[in-house]
mmCIF file of C-alpha atoms in Angstrom:
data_model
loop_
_atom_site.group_PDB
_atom_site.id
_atom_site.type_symbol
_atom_site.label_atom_id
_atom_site.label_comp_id
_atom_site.label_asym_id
_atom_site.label_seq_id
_atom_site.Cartn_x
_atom_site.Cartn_y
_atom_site.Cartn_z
ATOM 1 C CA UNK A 1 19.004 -20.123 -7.281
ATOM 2 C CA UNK A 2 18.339 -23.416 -5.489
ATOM 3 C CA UNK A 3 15.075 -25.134 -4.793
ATOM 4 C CA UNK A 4 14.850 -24.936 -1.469
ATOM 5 C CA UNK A 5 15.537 -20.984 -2.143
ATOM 6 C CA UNK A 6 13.089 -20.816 -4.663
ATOM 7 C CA UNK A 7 10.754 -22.998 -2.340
ATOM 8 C CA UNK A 8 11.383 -20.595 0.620
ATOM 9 C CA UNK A 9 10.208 -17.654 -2.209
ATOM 10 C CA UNK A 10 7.261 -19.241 -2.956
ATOM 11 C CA UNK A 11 6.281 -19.880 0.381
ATOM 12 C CA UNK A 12 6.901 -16.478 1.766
ATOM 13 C CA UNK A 13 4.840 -15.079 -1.874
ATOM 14 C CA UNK A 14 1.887 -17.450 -0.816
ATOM 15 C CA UNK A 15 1.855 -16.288 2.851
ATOM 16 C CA UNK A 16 2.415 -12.480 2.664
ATOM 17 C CA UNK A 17 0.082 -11.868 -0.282
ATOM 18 C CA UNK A 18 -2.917 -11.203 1.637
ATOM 19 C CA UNK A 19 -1.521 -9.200 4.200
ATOM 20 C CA UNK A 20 0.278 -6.793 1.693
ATOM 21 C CA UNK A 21 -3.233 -6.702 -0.676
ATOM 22 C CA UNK A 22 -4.692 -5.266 2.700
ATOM 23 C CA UNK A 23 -1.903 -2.137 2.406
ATOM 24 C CA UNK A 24 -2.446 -2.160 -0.737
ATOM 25 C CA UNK A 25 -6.506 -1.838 -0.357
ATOM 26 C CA UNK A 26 -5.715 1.129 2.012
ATOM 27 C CA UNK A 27 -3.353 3.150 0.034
ATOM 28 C CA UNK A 28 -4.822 2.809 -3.215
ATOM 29 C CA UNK A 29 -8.717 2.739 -1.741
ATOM 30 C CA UNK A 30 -9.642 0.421 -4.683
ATOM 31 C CA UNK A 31 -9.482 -3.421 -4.895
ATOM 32 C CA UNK A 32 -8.673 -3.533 -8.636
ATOM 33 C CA UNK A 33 -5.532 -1.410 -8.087
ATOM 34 C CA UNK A 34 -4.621 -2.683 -4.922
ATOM 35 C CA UNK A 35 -4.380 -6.047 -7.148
ATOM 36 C CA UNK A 36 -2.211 -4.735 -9.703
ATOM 37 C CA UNK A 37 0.016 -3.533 -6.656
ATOM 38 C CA UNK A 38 0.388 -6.246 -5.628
ATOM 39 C CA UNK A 39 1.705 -8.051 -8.443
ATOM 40 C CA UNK A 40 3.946 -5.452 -9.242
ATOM 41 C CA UNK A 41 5.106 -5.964 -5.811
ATOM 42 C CA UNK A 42 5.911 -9.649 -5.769
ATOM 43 C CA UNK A 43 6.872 -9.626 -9.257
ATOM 44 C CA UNK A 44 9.852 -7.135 -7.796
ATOM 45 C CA UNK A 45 9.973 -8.832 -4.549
ATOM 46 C CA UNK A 46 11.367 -12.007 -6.662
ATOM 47 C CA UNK A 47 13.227 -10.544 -9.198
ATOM 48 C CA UNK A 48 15.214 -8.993 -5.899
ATOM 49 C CA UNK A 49 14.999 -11.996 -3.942
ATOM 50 C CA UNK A 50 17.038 -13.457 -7.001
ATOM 51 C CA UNK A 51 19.397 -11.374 -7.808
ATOM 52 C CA UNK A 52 20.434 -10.771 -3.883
ATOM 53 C CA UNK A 53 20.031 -13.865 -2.306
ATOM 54 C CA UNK A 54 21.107 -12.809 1.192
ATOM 55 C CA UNK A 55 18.370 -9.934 1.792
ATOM 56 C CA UNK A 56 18.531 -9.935 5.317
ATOM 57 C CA UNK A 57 14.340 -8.674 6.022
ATOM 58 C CA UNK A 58 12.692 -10.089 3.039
ATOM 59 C CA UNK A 59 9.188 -9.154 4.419
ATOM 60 C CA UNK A 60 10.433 -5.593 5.185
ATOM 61 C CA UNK A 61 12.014 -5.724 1.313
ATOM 62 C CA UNK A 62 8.040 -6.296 0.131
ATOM 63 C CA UNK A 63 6.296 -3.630 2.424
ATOM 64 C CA UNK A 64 9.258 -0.990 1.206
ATOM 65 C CA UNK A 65 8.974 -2.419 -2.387
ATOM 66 C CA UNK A 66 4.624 -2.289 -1.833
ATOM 67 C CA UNK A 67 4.973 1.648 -0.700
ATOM 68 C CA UNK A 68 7.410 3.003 -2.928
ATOM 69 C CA UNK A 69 5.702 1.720 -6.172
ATOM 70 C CA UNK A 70 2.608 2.930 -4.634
ATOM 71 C CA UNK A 71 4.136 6.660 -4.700
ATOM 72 C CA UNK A 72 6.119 6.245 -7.810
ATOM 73 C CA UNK A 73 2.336 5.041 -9.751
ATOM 74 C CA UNK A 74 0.878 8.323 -8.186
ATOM 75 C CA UNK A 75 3.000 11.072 -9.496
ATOM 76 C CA UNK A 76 2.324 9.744 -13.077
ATOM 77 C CA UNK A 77 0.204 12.101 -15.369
ATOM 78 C CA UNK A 78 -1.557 9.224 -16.739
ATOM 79 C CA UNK A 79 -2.640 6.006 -15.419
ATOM 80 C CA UNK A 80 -2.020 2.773 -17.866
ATOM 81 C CA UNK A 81 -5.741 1.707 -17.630
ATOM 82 C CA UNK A 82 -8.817 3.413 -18.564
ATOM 83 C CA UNK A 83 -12.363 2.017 -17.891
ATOM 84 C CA UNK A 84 -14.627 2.222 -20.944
ATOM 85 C CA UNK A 85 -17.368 0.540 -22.169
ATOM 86 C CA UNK A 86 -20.256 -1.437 -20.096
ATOM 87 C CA UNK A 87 -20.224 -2.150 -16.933
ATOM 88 C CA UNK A 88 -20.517 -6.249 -16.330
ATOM 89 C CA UNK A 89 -22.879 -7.590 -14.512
ATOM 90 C CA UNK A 90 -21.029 -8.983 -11.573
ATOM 91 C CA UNK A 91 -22.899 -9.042 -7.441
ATOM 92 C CA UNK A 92 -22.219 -5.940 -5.313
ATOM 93 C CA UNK A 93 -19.371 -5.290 -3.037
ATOM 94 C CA UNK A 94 -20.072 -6.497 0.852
ATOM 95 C CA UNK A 95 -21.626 -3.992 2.978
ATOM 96 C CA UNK A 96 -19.104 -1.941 4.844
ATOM 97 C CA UNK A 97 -19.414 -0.088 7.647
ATOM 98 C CA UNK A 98 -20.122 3.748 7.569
ATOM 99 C CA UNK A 99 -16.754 4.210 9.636
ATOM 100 C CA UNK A 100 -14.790 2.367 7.444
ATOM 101 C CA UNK A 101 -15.983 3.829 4.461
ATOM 102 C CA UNK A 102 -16.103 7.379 6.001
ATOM 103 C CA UNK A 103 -11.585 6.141 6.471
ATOM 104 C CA UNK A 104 -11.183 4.732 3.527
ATOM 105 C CA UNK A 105 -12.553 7.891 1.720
ATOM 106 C CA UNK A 106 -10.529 10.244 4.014
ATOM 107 C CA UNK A 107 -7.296 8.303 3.391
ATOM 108 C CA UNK A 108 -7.598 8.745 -0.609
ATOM 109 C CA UNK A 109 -7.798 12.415 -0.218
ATOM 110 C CA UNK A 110 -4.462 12.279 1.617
ATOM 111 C CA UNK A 111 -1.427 12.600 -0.326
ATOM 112 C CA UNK A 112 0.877 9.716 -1.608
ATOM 113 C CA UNK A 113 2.730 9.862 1.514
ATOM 114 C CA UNK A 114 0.957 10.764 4.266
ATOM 115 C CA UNK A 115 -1.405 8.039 3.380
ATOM 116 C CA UNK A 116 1.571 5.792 3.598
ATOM 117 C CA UNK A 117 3.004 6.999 6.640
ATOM 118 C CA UNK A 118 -0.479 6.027 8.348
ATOM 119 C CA UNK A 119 -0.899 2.899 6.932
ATOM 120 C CA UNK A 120 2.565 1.956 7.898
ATOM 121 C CA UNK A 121 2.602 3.463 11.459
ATOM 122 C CA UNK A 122 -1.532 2.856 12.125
ATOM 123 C CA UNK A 123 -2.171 -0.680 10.144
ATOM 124 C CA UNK A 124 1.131 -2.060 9.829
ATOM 125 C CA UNK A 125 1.471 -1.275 12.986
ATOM 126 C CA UNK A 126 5.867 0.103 12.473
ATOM 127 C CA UNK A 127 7.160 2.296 14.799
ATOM 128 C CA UNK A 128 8.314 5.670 13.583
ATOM 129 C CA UNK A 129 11.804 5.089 13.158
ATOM 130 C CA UNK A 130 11.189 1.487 11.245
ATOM 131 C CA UNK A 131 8.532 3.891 9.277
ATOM 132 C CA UNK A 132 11.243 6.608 7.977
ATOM 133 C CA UNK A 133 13.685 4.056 7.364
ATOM 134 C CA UNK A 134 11.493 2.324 5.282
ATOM 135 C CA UNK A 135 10.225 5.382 3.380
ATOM 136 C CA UNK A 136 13.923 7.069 3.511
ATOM 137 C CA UNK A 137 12.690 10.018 5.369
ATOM 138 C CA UNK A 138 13.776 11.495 8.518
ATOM 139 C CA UNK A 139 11.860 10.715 11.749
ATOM 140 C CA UNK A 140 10.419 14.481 11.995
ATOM 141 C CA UNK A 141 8.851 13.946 8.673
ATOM 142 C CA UNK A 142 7.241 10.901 9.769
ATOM 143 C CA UNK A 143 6.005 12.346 12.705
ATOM 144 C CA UNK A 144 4.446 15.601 10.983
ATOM 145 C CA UNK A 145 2.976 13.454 8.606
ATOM 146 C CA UNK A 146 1.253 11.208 10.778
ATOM 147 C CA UNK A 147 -0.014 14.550 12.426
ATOM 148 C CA UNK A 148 -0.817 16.348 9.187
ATOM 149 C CA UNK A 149 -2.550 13.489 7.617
ATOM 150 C CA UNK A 150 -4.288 12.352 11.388
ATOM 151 C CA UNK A 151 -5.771 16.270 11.452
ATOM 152 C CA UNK A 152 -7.242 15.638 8.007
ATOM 153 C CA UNK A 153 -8.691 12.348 9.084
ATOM 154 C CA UNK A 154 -10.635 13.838 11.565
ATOM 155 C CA UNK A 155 -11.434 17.191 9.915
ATOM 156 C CA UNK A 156 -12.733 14.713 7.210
ATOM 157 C CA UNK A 157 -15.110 12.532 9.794
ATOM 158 C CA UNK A 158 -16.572 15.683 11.303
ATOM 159 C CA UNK A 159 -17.748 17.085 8.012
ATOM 160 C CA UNK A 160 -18.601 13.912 7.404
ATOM 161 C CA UNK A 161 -21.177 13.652 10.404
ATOM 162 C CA UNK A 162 -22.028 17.686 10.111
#
């Protein structure tokens, strides 16, 4: 690979980190593992970057690489870490707001995929065909889904204000 390639990499690493640890944050609801996602991520993101040099969509490479190791990590038995111990003393979390905790709590009771089918259609803002061609599913599946997992949403904020 060639500098300015590897340059390009890096570049494209440094700028699309943040945006794909925000995904991350919504389909894992937890910053730590929303972290580790996204290192997994870019570590893959490279390695494929490498070995195919021409990838035509490289952000559209990371976002399918983000969602599919974000379902593949969920239908393990066992997860590879396990809190023990103390908890450090480090400061408190910012406040969020009760809507976007009431979401954010709703979209982990969601399944692997219907939690990514919203945060691609809803955050990432895709399209439903860009959607099931990134998650390999048919457009029908996307769509019922979104609908399945937009019904649970809102069952979940009305019990949530009952």
């Amino acid at each position: 690979m060639t500098r300015g390639a590897d340059a390009a990499l890096h570049a494209f690493v440094e700028g699309r980190r943040t945006a794909l640890f925000r995904s991350a944050y919504l389909l894992c609801g937890n910053r730590e593992e929303a972290e580790d996602l996204v290192q997994t991520t870019l570590v893959k993101v490279v390695l494929g970057a490498r070995r195919h040099p021409r990838l035509d969509n490289l952000d559209a490479y990371a976002r399918k690489t983000l969602v599919n190791t974000f379902i593949a990590a969920r239908r393990r038995f066992w997860r590879r870490e396990q809190a023990y111990g103390e908890v450090p003393d480090v400061p408190g979390r910012p406040v969020d707001s009760d809507t976007g905790v009431m979401v954010r709590a709703a979209l982990a009771r969601l399944g692997p995929k219907q939690r990514a089918v919203l945060v691609l259609r809803y955050w990432e803002d895709l399209s439903v065909a860009d959607t099931a061609g990134l998650l390999g599913m048919r457009e029908s599946t996307v769509k019922s889904h979104t609908a399945r997992g937009l019904a649970a949403l809102r069952a979940a904020v009305r019990e949530e204000h009952v």
